[in-house]
Coordinates of C-alpha atoms in Angstrom, one line a residue:
M1 CA -1.4 -44.0 -37.8
M2 CA 0.9 -41.0 -38.4
N3 CA -2.1 -38.7 -38.8
R4 CA -3.6 -40.0 -35.6
N5 CA -0.4 -39.4 -33.7
R6 CA -0.3 -35.8 -35.0
V7 CA -3.9 -35.3 -33.8
D8 CA -3.1 -36.7 -30.4
T9 CA 0.0 -34.5 -30.2
H10 CA -2.0 -31.5 -31.2
R11 CA -4.7 -32.2 -28.6
G12 CA -2.1 -32.7 -25.9
L13 CA -0.5 -29.3 -26.8
V14 CA -3.9 -27.6 -26.7
R15 CA -4.6 -29.2 -23.2
E16 CA -1.2 -28.0 -21.9
A17 CA -1.8 -24.5 -23.3
G18 CA -5.2 -24.5 -21.6
V19 CA -3.7 -25.5 -18.3
V20 CA -1.0 -22.9 -18.5
A21 CA -3.5 -20.2 -19.5
F22 CA -5.7 -21.2 -16.5
M23 CA -2.8 -21.0 -14.1
L24 CA -1.8 -17.6 -15.4
V25 CA -5.3 -16.2 -15.0
A26 CA -5.5 -17.7 -11.5
I27 CA -2.2 -16.1 -10.5
L28 CA -3.2 -12.8 -12.0
A29 CA -6.6 -13.0 -10.3
G30 CA -4.9 -13.8 -7.0
R31 CA -2.6 -10.8 -7.3
S32 CA -5.5 -8.6 -8.2
S33 CA -7.7 -9.7 -5.3
L34 CA -5.6 -11.4 -2.6
A35 CA -2.0 -10.5 -2.2
D36 CA 0.8 -8.9 -4.2
H37 CA 4.2 -7.4 -3.9
Y38 CA 5.1 -3.7 -4.4
V39 CA 8.4 -1.9 -4.9
V40 CA 8.7 1.4 -3.0
P41 CA 9.5 4.1 -5.6
S42 CA 10.6 7.1 -3.4
G43 CA 11.8 8.2 -0.1
S44 CA 8.5 9.8 1.0
M45 CA 8.0 7.1 3.7
E46 CA 11.5 7.2 5.3
Y47 CA 12.5 6.0 7.9
T48 CA 9.9 3.3 7.6
L49 CA 10.4 2.5 3.9
F50 CA 13.3 3.2 1.6
P51 CA 13.5 3.5 -2.2
G52 CA 13.7 0.0 -3.7
D53 CA 12.2 -1.8 -0.7
R54 CA 10.0 -4.7 -1.7
M55 CA 6.8 -5.2 0.3
I56 CA 4.1 -7.8 0.6
V57 CA 0.7 -6.1 0.5
D58 CA -2.7 -7.6 1.6
K59 CA -5.5 -6.8 -0.9
R60 CA -8.1 -8.6 1.3
A61 CA -7.5 -6.4 4.3
Y62 CA -10.2 -3.9 3.5
G63 CA -12.5 -6.2 1.6
L64 CA -12.4 -8.9 -1.1
R65 CA -12.9 -7.5 -4.5
L66 CA -13.9 -9.2 -7.8
P67 CA -10.6 -9.8 -9.7
F68 CA -9.6 -7.0 -12.0
T69 CA -12.4 -4.7 -10.7
R70 CA -13.2 -2.5 -7.8
V71 CA -16.4 -4.4 -7.1
E72 CA -16.4 -5.5 -3.4
L73 CA -17.6 -9.0 -2.8
V74 CA -16.9 -9.2 1.0
S75 CA -16.3 -6.3 3.3
G76 CA -13.1 -6.2 5.3
D77 CA -11.6 -4.2 8.2
A78 CA -12.0 -0.5 8.5
V79 CA -8.8 1.5 7.7
R80 CA -7.1 2.5 10.9
R81 CA -4.7 5.3 11.9
G82 CA -1.2 4.1 11.4
D83 CA -2.0 1.7 8.5
V84 CA 0.5 1.9 5.6
V85 CA -1.7 1.7 2.6
I86 CA -1.6 1.5 -1.2
F87 CA -3.8 3.7 -3.4
D88 CA -3.8 5.7 -6.6
S89 CA -3.1 9.4 -6.6
P90 CA -6.4 11.3 -7.1
T91 CA -4.5 13.7 -9.4
D92 CA -2.6 11.5 -11.9
G93 CA -3.3 7.9 -11.0
T94 CA 0.3 7.2 -9.8
R95 CA 0.4 4.3 -7.4
L96 CA 1.3 5.6 -3.9
V97 CA 2.2 4.2 -0.5
K98 CA 1.5 6.5 2.5
R99 CA 0.5 6.2 6.1
V100 CA -3.1 6.9 7.2
V101 CA -2.8 9.4 10.1
A102 CA -6.5 10.3 10.5
V103 CA -9.9 8.8 9.7
G104 CA -13.4 10.2 9.4
G105 CA -14.4 12.4 12.3
D106 CA -10.8 13.2 13.4
R107 CA -9.8 16.9 13.9
V108 CA -6.2 17.2 12.8
S109 CA -3.6 19.9 13.2
L110 CA -0.2 19.6 11.5
E111 CA 2.5 22.2 12.4
D112 CA 6.2 21.8 11.4
G113 CA 5.5 18.2 10.7
Q114 CA 4.1 17.5 14.1
L115 CA 0.6 16.0 14.3
T116 CA -2.1 16.8 16.9
I117 CA -5.2 14.5 16.6
N118 CA -8.4 15.4 18.4
G119 CA -6.5 17.7 20.7
S120 CA -3.7 15.3 21.7
P121 CA -0.1 15.5 20.3
A122 CA 0.8 12.3 18.4
A123 CA 4.5 12.7 19.4
A124 CA 5.9 10.3 21.9
P125 CA 6.8 12.0 25.2
G126 CA 10.4 13.4 24.9
A127 CA 10.7 12.1 21.3
P128 CA 9.3 14.7 18.9
A129 CA 10.5 12.7 15.8
V130 CA 8.5 9.6 17.0
E131 CA 4.7 9.5 16.8
I132 CA 2.3 6.9 18.2
L133 CA -0.2 6.0 15.5
G134 CA -2.5 3.1 15.9
G135 CA -0.7 2.1 19.1
K136 CA 2.6 1.7 17.3
P137 CA 5.7 4.0 17.3
V138 CA 6.4 5.7 13.9
R139 CA 9.9 7.2 13.4
L140 CA 9.6 10.4 11.3
R141 CA 12.2 12.0 9.1
L142 CA 12.1 15.8 9.6
D143 CA 15.5 16.9 8.4
H144 CA 13.9 18.5 5.4
G145 CA 11.3 20.4 7.5
G146 CA 7.7 19.4 8.1
G147 CA 6.2 20.4 4.8
P148 CA 2.9 22.3 4.6
D149 CA 0.9 22.8 7.8
L150 CA -2.7 21.7 8.0
D151 CA -5.8 22.2 10.1
I152 CA -8.8 20.1 9.1
V153 CA -11.7 18.0 10.3
V154 CA -11.7 14.7 8.3
P155 CA -15.2 14.0 6.9
D156 CA -16.7 10.5 7.3
G157 CA -15.5 8.1 4.6
Q158 CA -12.4 10.1 4.0
L159 CA -8.8 9.6 5.1
L160 CA -5.8 11.8 5.7
A161 CA -2.7 10.1 4.2
L162 CA 0.8 11.5 4.8
G163 CA 4.4 10.4 4.3
D164 CA 6.6 9.7 7.2
H165 CA 9.2 12.0 5.5
R166 CA 7.0 15.0 6.2
G167 CA 9.2 17.5 4.3
N168 CA 9.6 15.3 1.2
S169 CA 6.2 13.8 0.5
R170 CA 3.4 14.7 -1.9
D171 CA 0.4 13.5 0.0
S172 CA -3.0 14.6 1.2
R173 CA -1.7 18.1 1.8
Y174 CA -1.3 18.4 -2.0
F175 CA -4.0 16.2 -3.6
G176 CA -6.6 16.2 -0.8
L177 CA -8.2 13.6 1.3
V178 CA -8.5 10.0 0.0
P179 CA -11.9 8.2 0.0
E180 CA -11.7 5.1 2.1
S181 CA -13.2 3.1 -0.8
E182 CA -10.1 3.9 -2.9
I183 CA -7.7 2.1 -0.6
Y184 CA -7.0 -1.3 -2.1
A185 CA -4.2 -2.8 0.0
R186 CA -2.5 -2.7 3.3
A187 CA 1.3 -3.1 3.4
I188 CA 2.2 -6.0 5.6
A189 CA 6.0 -6.3 5.7
V190 CA 9.2 -5.4 3.8
Y191 CA 10.8 -8.7 2.6
Y192 CA 13.8 -7.2 0.7
R193 CA 16.0 -4.1 1.3
R194 CA 18.8 -3.2 -1.0
D195 CA 21.6 -2.9 1.6
E196 CA 20.4 -5.8 3.7
G197 CA 19.1 -8.4 1.3
V198 CA 16.2 -10.6 2.4
V199 CA 14.6 -9.3 5.5
W200 CA 11.2 -9.5 7.2
R201 CA 10.1 -6.2 8.8
R202 CA 6.5 -6.0 9.8
L203 CA 4.8 -2.6 9.2

């Protein structure tokens, strides 16, 4: 009887361990393919994002991928101007958060931090530190200058990604354009900010 009880206990522990392992794999798979959170590492996106901000990111936005891979199962939305996106730096693989300011086919000029897209200034009338991207106002930080200037036509399938803190951002001006296929998440909202606590700020 004692041996049987030990066997039953052992089987129960194995079943529980199996359930826990399955749940962990399911959670990790969900984070890999569906949604995740991300901590902003630098001030390159001020005044939209600040160091330490915690964001919810949508990994389904641009297509559903097989968990733990880059294999696309279902296509998603096209990346749009104004989207705040997550991708890996083409130079060293560092995970970055930047704003897409131009997509394939756009002619872009950047001078003193000010964008002109397809011949039209992105700055809001009378507000040079505010740009309209994707129909939404974006408040720039320009107190450290505008960083390197740029004049380029973006090829199809490529994206121009910049920081909102134009004079303090290592972005496409340094590492080049980003293939659209390399964008794996869209930032949805900030849910925690150091000096405010729990918040919900849509991006």
